[in-house]
Amino acid sequence: MPLALLALAVAAFGIGTTEFVMMGLLPEVATDLHTSVPAAGYLVSSYALGVVVGAPLLTAVCARLPRKRVLIGLMALFTVGNLASALAPGYDSLLAARFLAGLPHGAFFGVGAVVAFRIGGEGRGARNVAKMFLGLTLANVLGVPAATLLGQHLGWRATFGVVAVIGLVAVAALAVLVPELPAAGPAAGLRREAGALRDRQVWLGLLTTVFGFAGVFAVYSYLASMLTRITGVTDTTVTVVLALFGVGMTLGALIAGPLTDRALRPTLYTSLGALTVVLVLFPFAVRHTATALVAVVLLGLVGFATTTPLQMMVMRKASHAPTLASASNQAAFNLANAGGAWAGGVAIASGWGWTSPAFVGAALALTGLAVAVTAGRLDRTGPRTPIRSRVVAYAVRERDRETA
């Protein structure tokens, strides 16, 4: 792995840890801050809101700056947000600190994906993007379980303090290992980057992300409850089982990278179709321990096999100005997280049972597949010359600027 990708993966590891660890620390946070667990759940939503707001805003603001400087600045802001979380004196200040920590999330992955793609060799762009996101998946295998245990034994503030340290390490790694890359050019800025969002195919890609990935979080948000109430897994074992989900995520990201380089749309269709099948079978598999463990790994694998083709689809369709579209796709992932969790919660609250979120998730994933297939057909039958012209013009501008 190129050292620049290692630096991006370290940063992704820290971001993934802070994003998901709050779900496991809600009881400790609620007790310490004298609030309810549902109220503490808004801390998860606050981070997601920061991602949705920060992804397009910070990307547009930083469009004229060299990308290495942008990555370092975004990671520094992430570090400040987590340090503020560790030192927050009360619920309201923690709510604000979580929002602050979420602001750079989408912009970092948006800019980072473009950087990872550009430093790769011919035909290896998707693989490099997948390697950057490998840090995010490893966070679920190692970072989240370890950070949860740390928070349970030393307090939740210690968890965010450690994440802040990871942020500092990532800042240093980015400064030393990532090569100097110029901004998108003198014409860069809000108008040029926003122009990418006027493309119908970009919006269809974002919509595919929202629906397709929502299927994963419709189940993941309530996975611990399913395992304890239906499978009969003990609370102590849940952490280990959730780590298996992270193992599946890692495998999915590794498999999807090379496949996406070879055939983007077929990889996307196959991963969304496989996700739908796994979610339909999940309520039956979760009734027995052995099959439940296999199902958890498969859910992580097929769920996160969708992330690389979804990211690459949006970047490819916005190739004349990919950074804002890439960051917006990260906002779409977080909308999927929130929407999937909400839809699964509605199913449980309606009395459909603890496994009902899986069927809801299957419907969401199938909807995402339908949107993706529709986009593919429109791409084949719609006007193609304008898109090719923009792509060629962008490539020529990049070549001329870099050789000047």
C-alpha atoms as one frame of an Amber mdcrd trajectory, in Angstrom:
protein
   0.000   0.000   0.000   1.427   3.455  -0.906   2.299   5.430   2.211  -0.106
   8.216   1.218  -2.970   5.692   1.294  -1.788   4.525   4.718  -2.100   8.091
   6.011  -5.619   8.377   4.564  -6.538   5.011   6.093  -5.298   6.109   9.553
  -7.493   9.196   9.328 -10.440   7.057   8.175  -9.843   4.740  11.155 -10.190
   7.658  13.581 -13.289   9.004  11.845 -14.935   5.575  11.761 -14.219   5.007
  15.435 -15.777   8.254  16.618 -18.771   7.845  14.295 -19.838   4.423  15.540
 -18.565   4.263  19.122 -21.273   6.548  20.506 -23.872   3.823  19.866 -22.096
   1.559  22.344 -21.545   4.287  24.945 -25.079   5.698  25.144 -25.855   4.134
  28.567 -22.615   5.482  30.093 -23.115   8.950  28.602 -26.762   9.075  29.681
 -25.903   8.104  33.260 -22.994  10.514  33.564 -24.900  13.477  32.113 -28.130
  12.657  33.973 -30.273  12.210  30.887 -32.179   9.370  29.228 -30.780   6.923
  26.695 -33.176   8.180  23.954 -32.005  11.748  24.627 -28.399  10.583  24.482
 -29.260   9.068  21.107 -29.515  12.595  19.727 -25.729  12.735  20.083 -25.561
  10.231  17.214 -27.938  12.376  15.168 -25.928  15.509  15.967 -22.797  13.976
  14.457 -24.722  12.861  11.361 -26.174  16.357  10.984 -22.652  17.771  11.118
 -21.657  15.438   8.281 -24.626  16.447   6.128 -23.999  20.177   6.675 -20.208
  20.079   6.488 -19.803  17.839   3.430 -20.970  20.297   0.746 -20.157  23.480
   2.683 -16.529  22.786   3.617 -15.804  21.142   0.271 -16.984  24.212  -1.613
 -15.159  26.626   0.706 -11.891  24.684   0.358 -12.144  24.040  -3.392  -9.447
  26.619  -4.273  -6.910  25.259  -1.758  -4.279  22.546  -2.357  -5.786  19.214
  -1.417  -3.065  18.172   1.026  -3.610  21.377   3.000  -7.361  20.753   2.954
  -6.961  17.206   4.288  -4.710  18.383   7.132  -7.080  21.215   8.045 -10.139
  18.960   8.047  -8.387  16.394  10.228  -7.300  19.141  12.626 -10.939  20.263
  12.920 -11.943  16.649  13.565  -9.339  16.449  16.351 -10.610  19.657  17.962
 -14.181  18.345  17.861 -13.232  15.118  19.642 -11.137  16.942  22.226 -14.110
  19.228  22.867 -16.277  16.114  23.265 -13.892  14.703  25.880 -13.934  17.987
  27.828 -17.635  18.823  27.402 -19.071  19.871  30.789 -22.677  18.963  29.982
 -25.178  17.538  27.520 -25.654  20.682  25.412 -21.933  21.278  25.019 -21.397
  17.611  24.081 -24.180  17.933  21.506 -22.365  20.906  19.966 -18.987  19.159
  20.113 -20.363  16.109  18.300 -21.744  18.378  15.583 -18.321  20.014  15.280
 -16.571  16.633  15.043 -18.958  15.585  12.268 -18.469  18.691  10.118 -15.202
  17.577   8.428 -16.256  13.923   7.993 -17.896  14.106   4.567 -15.509  16.710
   3.170 -12.491  14.650   4.267 -13.716  11.486   2.563 -14.793  13.484  -0.478
 -11.380  15.103  -0.937  -9.574  11.959   0.239 -11.333   9.777  -2.340 -10.259
  12.122  -5.132  -6.669  12.148  -3.829  -6.620   8.344  -3.480  -7.918   7.981
  -7.028  -5.333  10.393  -8.476  -2.291   8.820  -6.828  -3.177   5.384  -8.181
  -1.803   3.832 -11.326  -3.809   3.156 -14.440  -6.898   1.081 -13.650  -6.299
   1.117  -9.887  -8.357   4.138  -8.853 -11.226   2.205  -7.279  -8.805  -0.096
  -5.469  -7.060   2.888  -3.919 -10.376   4.405  -2.840 -11.295   1.048  -1.295
  -7.963   0.965   0.575  -8.675   4.375   2.077 -12.100   3.173   3.222 -10.383
   0.088   4.649  -9.490   2.281   7.622 -13.207   2.898   8.144 -14.006  -0.809
   8.119 -11.076  -1.664  10.411 -12.474   0.872  12.852 -15.470  -1.421  13.250
 -13.270  -4.488  13.720 -10.786  -2.987  16.188 -11.478   0.655  16.984 -15.115
   0.566  18.046 -14.915  -2.569  20.270 -11.692  -1.335  21.921 -13.026   2.204
  22.360 -16.285   0.869  23.798 -14.452  -1.260  26.354 -12.238   1.719  27.223
 -15.290   3.902  27.750 -16.999   1.293  29.891 -13.973   0.939  32.196 -12.399
   4.423  32.223 -15.364   6.567  31.239 -16.656   7.827  27.904 -14.455  10.937
  28.072 -11.349   8.749  27.838 -12.675   7.293  24.583 -12.943  10.664  22.874
  -9.575  11.688  24.299  -7.967   8.675  22.632  -9.763   9.448  19.356  -8.336
  12.982  19.548  -4.848  11.448  19.851  -5.554   9.306  16.770  -6.533  12.528
  15.020  -3.176  14.098  15.887  -1.349  11.029  14.547  -3.390  11.256  11.348
  -2.546  14.961  10.946   1.172  14.146  11.227   0.872  11.228   8.799  -0.964
  13.354   6.234   1.632  16.111   6.530   4.542  13.710   5.986   3.190  11.037
   3.619   0.645  12.663   1.283   2.225  14.305  -1.785   1.578  17.917  -2.674
  -1.434  18.070  -4.960  -2.734  21.329  -6.431  -6.306  22.516  -6.194  -8.673
  21.790  -9.048  -7.464  24.924 -10.861  -8.148  28.655 -11.025 -11.754  28.083
 -12.057 -12.418  26.028  -8.933 -14.932  27.247  -6.430 -18.538  26.917  -5.429
 -19.962  27.549  -8.908 -17.803  24.962 -10.663 -18.174  22.281  -7.998 -21.928
  22.915  -7.666 -22.217  22.513 -11.424 -21.513  18.810 -10.975 -24.701  18.495
  -8.942 -26.798  19.606 -11.913 -26.140  16.264 -13.613 -29.118  13.903 -13.410
 -26.854  10.867 -13.138 -25.108  12.341 -10.082 -28.444  12.754  -8.299 -29.495
   9.231  -9.243 -26.196   8.019  -7.794 -26.815   9.893  -4.550 -30.364   8.512
  -4.394 -28.996   4.993  -4.887 -26.688   5.544  -1.916 -29.482   6.827   0.323
 -31.832   3.900  -0.350 -29.325   1.114  -0.944 -27.142   1.713   2.102 -30.142
   2.484   4.333 -30.896  -1.232   4.167 -27.670  -1.977   6.051 -28.398   0.417
   8.924 -32.021  -0.618   9.245 -30.571  -3.840  10.694 -27.214  -2.742  12.131
 -28.846  -0.158  14.399 -30.823  -2.917  16.154 -28.408  -5.801  15.689 -27.444
  -5.983  19.363 -31.112  -6.223  20.400 -31.790  -8.936  17.799 -28.820 -10.963
  19.006 -29.760 -10.769  22.687 -33.535 -11.117  22.321 -33.828 -13.568  19.407
 -30.515 -15.425  19.141 -29.894 -15.518  22.880 -26.386 -14.092  22.745 -25.137
 -12.622  26.028 -24.357  -8.930  26.380 -20.670  -9.740  26.761 -20.602 -11.687
  23.504 -22.365  -8.959  21.514 -19.124  -6.959  21.239 -17.393  -9.959  19.656
 -20.266 -10.530  17.234 -20.235  -6.872  16.224 -16.525  -7.256  15.502 -17.494
 -10.040  13.078 -19.640  -7.488  11.282 -16.496  -5.389  10.952 -14.620  -8.386
   9.531 -17.327  -8.707   6.893 -17.057  -4.989   6.151 -13.319  -5.332   5.593
 -13.739  -8.289   3.255 -16.428  -6.457   1.320 -14.253  -3.393   0.831 -11.273
  -5.506  -0.309 -13.352  -7.516  -2.764 -15.256  -4.559  -4.195 -12.196  -2.483
  -5.126 -10.748  -4.665  -7.931 -14.247  -5.626  -9.161 -15.271  -1.976  -9.413
 -12.173  -1.182 -11.480 -13.145  -3.937 -13.912 -16.925  -3.453 -14.114 -18.489
  -0.658 -12.088 -22.211  -1.044 -12.744 -22.276  -4.880 -12.640 -20.458  -4.734
  -9.281 -23.018  -2.239  -7.979 -25.986  -4.268  -9.215 -24.575  -7.525  -7.810
 -23.745  -6.062  -4.391 -27.182  -4.441  -3.981 -28.912  -7.622  -5.152 -26.856
  -9.738  -2.738 -27.631  -7.289   0.073 -31.361  -7.666  -0.613 -31.117 -11.473
  -0.458 -29.088 -11.459   2.770 -31.580  -9.105   4.427 -34.551 -11.278   3.405
 -32.866 -14.361   4.892 -31.549 -12.564   7.983 -34.674 -12.995  10.208 -34.498
 -16.763   9.700 -30.734 -17.014  10.163 -30.706 -14.994  13.386 -32.773 -17.631
  15.225 -29.773 -19.942  15.607 -26.361 -18.927  16.880 -24.244 -20.530  14.140
 -26.319 -19.174  11.254 -26.617 -15.802  12.988 -22.815 -15.438  13.097 -22.563
 -16.284   9.397 -25.376 -13.853   8.575 -23.675 -11.022  10.482 -20.442 -11.513
   8.517 -22.348 -11.685   5.217 -24.326  -8.560   6.064 -21.115  -6.636   6.648
 -19.545  -8.081   3.489 -22.331  -7.399   0.988 -23.330  -4.152   2.705 -19.900
  -2.593   2.429 -19.238  -4.109  -0.978 -21.671  -1.426  -2.148 -19.655   1.524
  -0.787 -16.817   1.586  -3.341 -19.013   1.295  -6.486 -21.445   3.847  -5.039
 -18.597   6.289  -4.392 -16.955   5.673  -7.764 -20.264   6.016  -9.635 -20.845
   9.510  -8.286 -17.210  10.532  -8.850 -17.266   9.241 -12.415 -20.489  11.024
 -13.316 -19.110  14.257 -11.846 -15.625  13.773 -13.271 -15.337  17.425 -14.356
 -15.698  18.513 -10.705 -15.743  15.372  -8.537 -14.844  16.691  -5.088 -18.191
  18.200  -4.041 -20.140  15.291  -5.517 -17.863  12.849  -3.682 -18.386  14.694
  -0.392 -22.137  14.888  -1.023 -22.137  11.119  -1.372 -20.727  10.918   2.163
 -23.644  13.054   3.299 -25.919  10.609   1.455 -24.348   7.707   3.370 -25.169
   9.465   6.642 -28.732  10.169   5.509 -28.923   6.447   4.779 -27.665   5.693
   8.294 -30.272   7.928   9.897 -33.094   6.933   7.550 -32.434   3.211   7.856
 -32.331   3.395  11.662 -35.565   5.402  11.676 -37.368   2.982   9.337 -36.232
  -0.033  11.358 -37.364   1.645  14.577 -40.791   2.357  13.103 -41.160  -1.323
  12.222 -40.305  -2.405  15.772 -42.550   0.258  17.344 -45.413  -0.903  15.129
 -45.251  -4.323  16.771 -43.812  -6.200  13.790 -41.106  -7.825  15.906 -37.369
  -7.420  16.481 -36.433  -9.012  13.152 -38.781  -6.814  11.105 -36.060  -4.211
  10.362 -34.421  -6.807   8.116 -37.461  -6.927   5.834 -37.616  -3.126   5.858
 -33.926  -3.074   4.967 -34.506  -5.520   2.106 -37.187  -3.230   0.685 -34.825
  -0.252   0.941 -31.948  -2.135  -0.715 -34.263  -3.322  -3.503 -35.358   0.282
  -4.046 -31.722   1.314  -4.294 -31.137  -1.440  -6.861 -34.135  -0.250  -8.873
 -32.782   3.313  -8.893 -29.341   2.070  -9.954 -30.770  -0.014 -12.803 -32.913
   2.915 -13.940 -29.858   5.169 -13.923 -27.946   2.599 -15.968 -30.670   2.422
 -18.600 -30.958   6.202 -18.818 -27.179   6.412 -19.152 -27.277   4.044 -22.130
 -30.222   5.673 -23.901 -29.680   9.346 -22.972 -27.440  11.898 -24.683 -23.821
  10.891 -24.184 -21.763  13.388 -26.136 -22.095  16.292 -23.659 -20.898  14.075
 -20.818 -17.922  12.817 -22.806 -17.064  16.334 -23.837 -16.983  17.533 -20.229
 -14.857  14.561 -19.173 -12.354  15.112 -21.991 -12.206  18.852 -21.302 -11.535
  18.202 -17.621  -8.784  15.681 -18.430  -7.124  18.141 -20.805  -7.243  20.944
 -18.228  -5.748  18.672 -15.561  -2.981  17.532 -17.930  -2.106  21.052 -19.026
  -2.097  22.371 -15.457   0.079  19.552 -14.077   2.619  19.761 -16.916   2.838
  23.575 -16.842
